[in-house]
Tab-separated table of C-alpha atoms in Angstrom:
chain	number	residue	atom	x	y	z
A	182	MET	CA	1.275	197.803	41.537
A	183	PRO	CA	3.179	199.324	38.592
A	184	PRO	CA	6.379	201.250	39.309
A	185	ARG	CA	6.091	204.999	39.779
A	186	ILE	CA	8.226	207.566	37.977
A	187	VAL	CA	8.632	211.068	39.403
A	188	LEU	CA	9.896	213.922	37.232
A	189	ILE	CA	11.500	216.843	39.042
A	190	GLY	CA	12.829	220.040	37.497
A	191	PRO	CA	12.446	223.793	37.221
A	192	PRO	CA	9.276	225.399	35.854
A	193	GLY	CA	9.031	225.276	32.080
A	194	SER	CA	11.539	222.452	31.683
A	195	GLY	CA	9.029	220.088	30.038
A	196	LYS	CA	8.169	217.772	32.939
A	197	SER	CA	4.462	217.615	32.092
A	198	SER	CA	5.098	217.051	28.371
A	199	ILE	CA	7.575	214.261	29.086
A	200	ALA	CA	5.190	212.740	31.657
A	201	ARG	CA	2.319	212.596	29.145
A	202	ALA	CA	4.532	211.094	26.418
A	203	LEU	CA	6.029	208.563	28.814
A	204	ALA	CA	2.586	207.604	30.134
A	205	ARG	CA	1.332	207.007	26.573
A	206	LYS	CA	4.384	204.888	25.769
A	207	LEU	CA	3.978	202.821	28.952
A	208	GLY	CA	0.174	202.583	28.714
A	209	SER	CA	-0.154	204.306	32.061
A	210	ALA	CA	-1.561	207.529	33.489
A	211	ALA	CA	0.293	210.783	34.088
A	212	VAL	CA	-0.559	212.765	37.210
A	213	ASP	CA	0.088	216.522	37.283
A	214	THR	CA	0.450	217.477	40.943
A	215	ASP	CA	0.200	221.213	40.149
A	216	LEU	CA	-3.235	220.577	38.641
A	217	MET	CA	-4.243	218.517	41.683
A	218	ILE	CA	-3.182	221.344	44.021
A	219	GLU	CA	-4.946	224.001	41.909
A	220	THR	CA	-8.151	221.956	41.868
A	221	SER	CA	-8.019	221.386	45.610
A	222	ALA	CA	-7.167	225.012	46.466
A	223	GLY	CA	-9.487	226.564	43.884
A	224	LYS	CA	-6.710	228.856	42.616
A	225	LYS	CA	-3.616	228.826	40.428
A	226	ILE	CA	-0.221	227.820	41.806
A	227	SER	CA	1.049	231.331	41.019
A	228	GLU	CA	-1.719	232.816	43.200
A	229	ILE	CA	-0.857	230.451	46.046
A	230	PHE	CA	2.817	231.489	45.827
A	231	ILE	CA	1.873	235.187	45.887
A	232	GLU	CA	-0.472	234.767	48.857
A	233	GLU	CA	1.467	232.207	50.894
A	234	GLY	CA	5.030	232.227	49.567
A	235	GLU	CA	6.883	229.360	47.930
A	236	SER	CA	8.286	227.646	51.002
């Protein structure tokens, strides 16, 4: 199994952009967990935060 890299930082800091570039460079896949959550919940992260809070 290839090693995993996790990028953590505040919103808008470029995590997704860096993840895509790094994945291309390493010949791997980038996974956007926000997109996974939005797909599963059927709503945007911002809507989830408004309805349920951020914690």
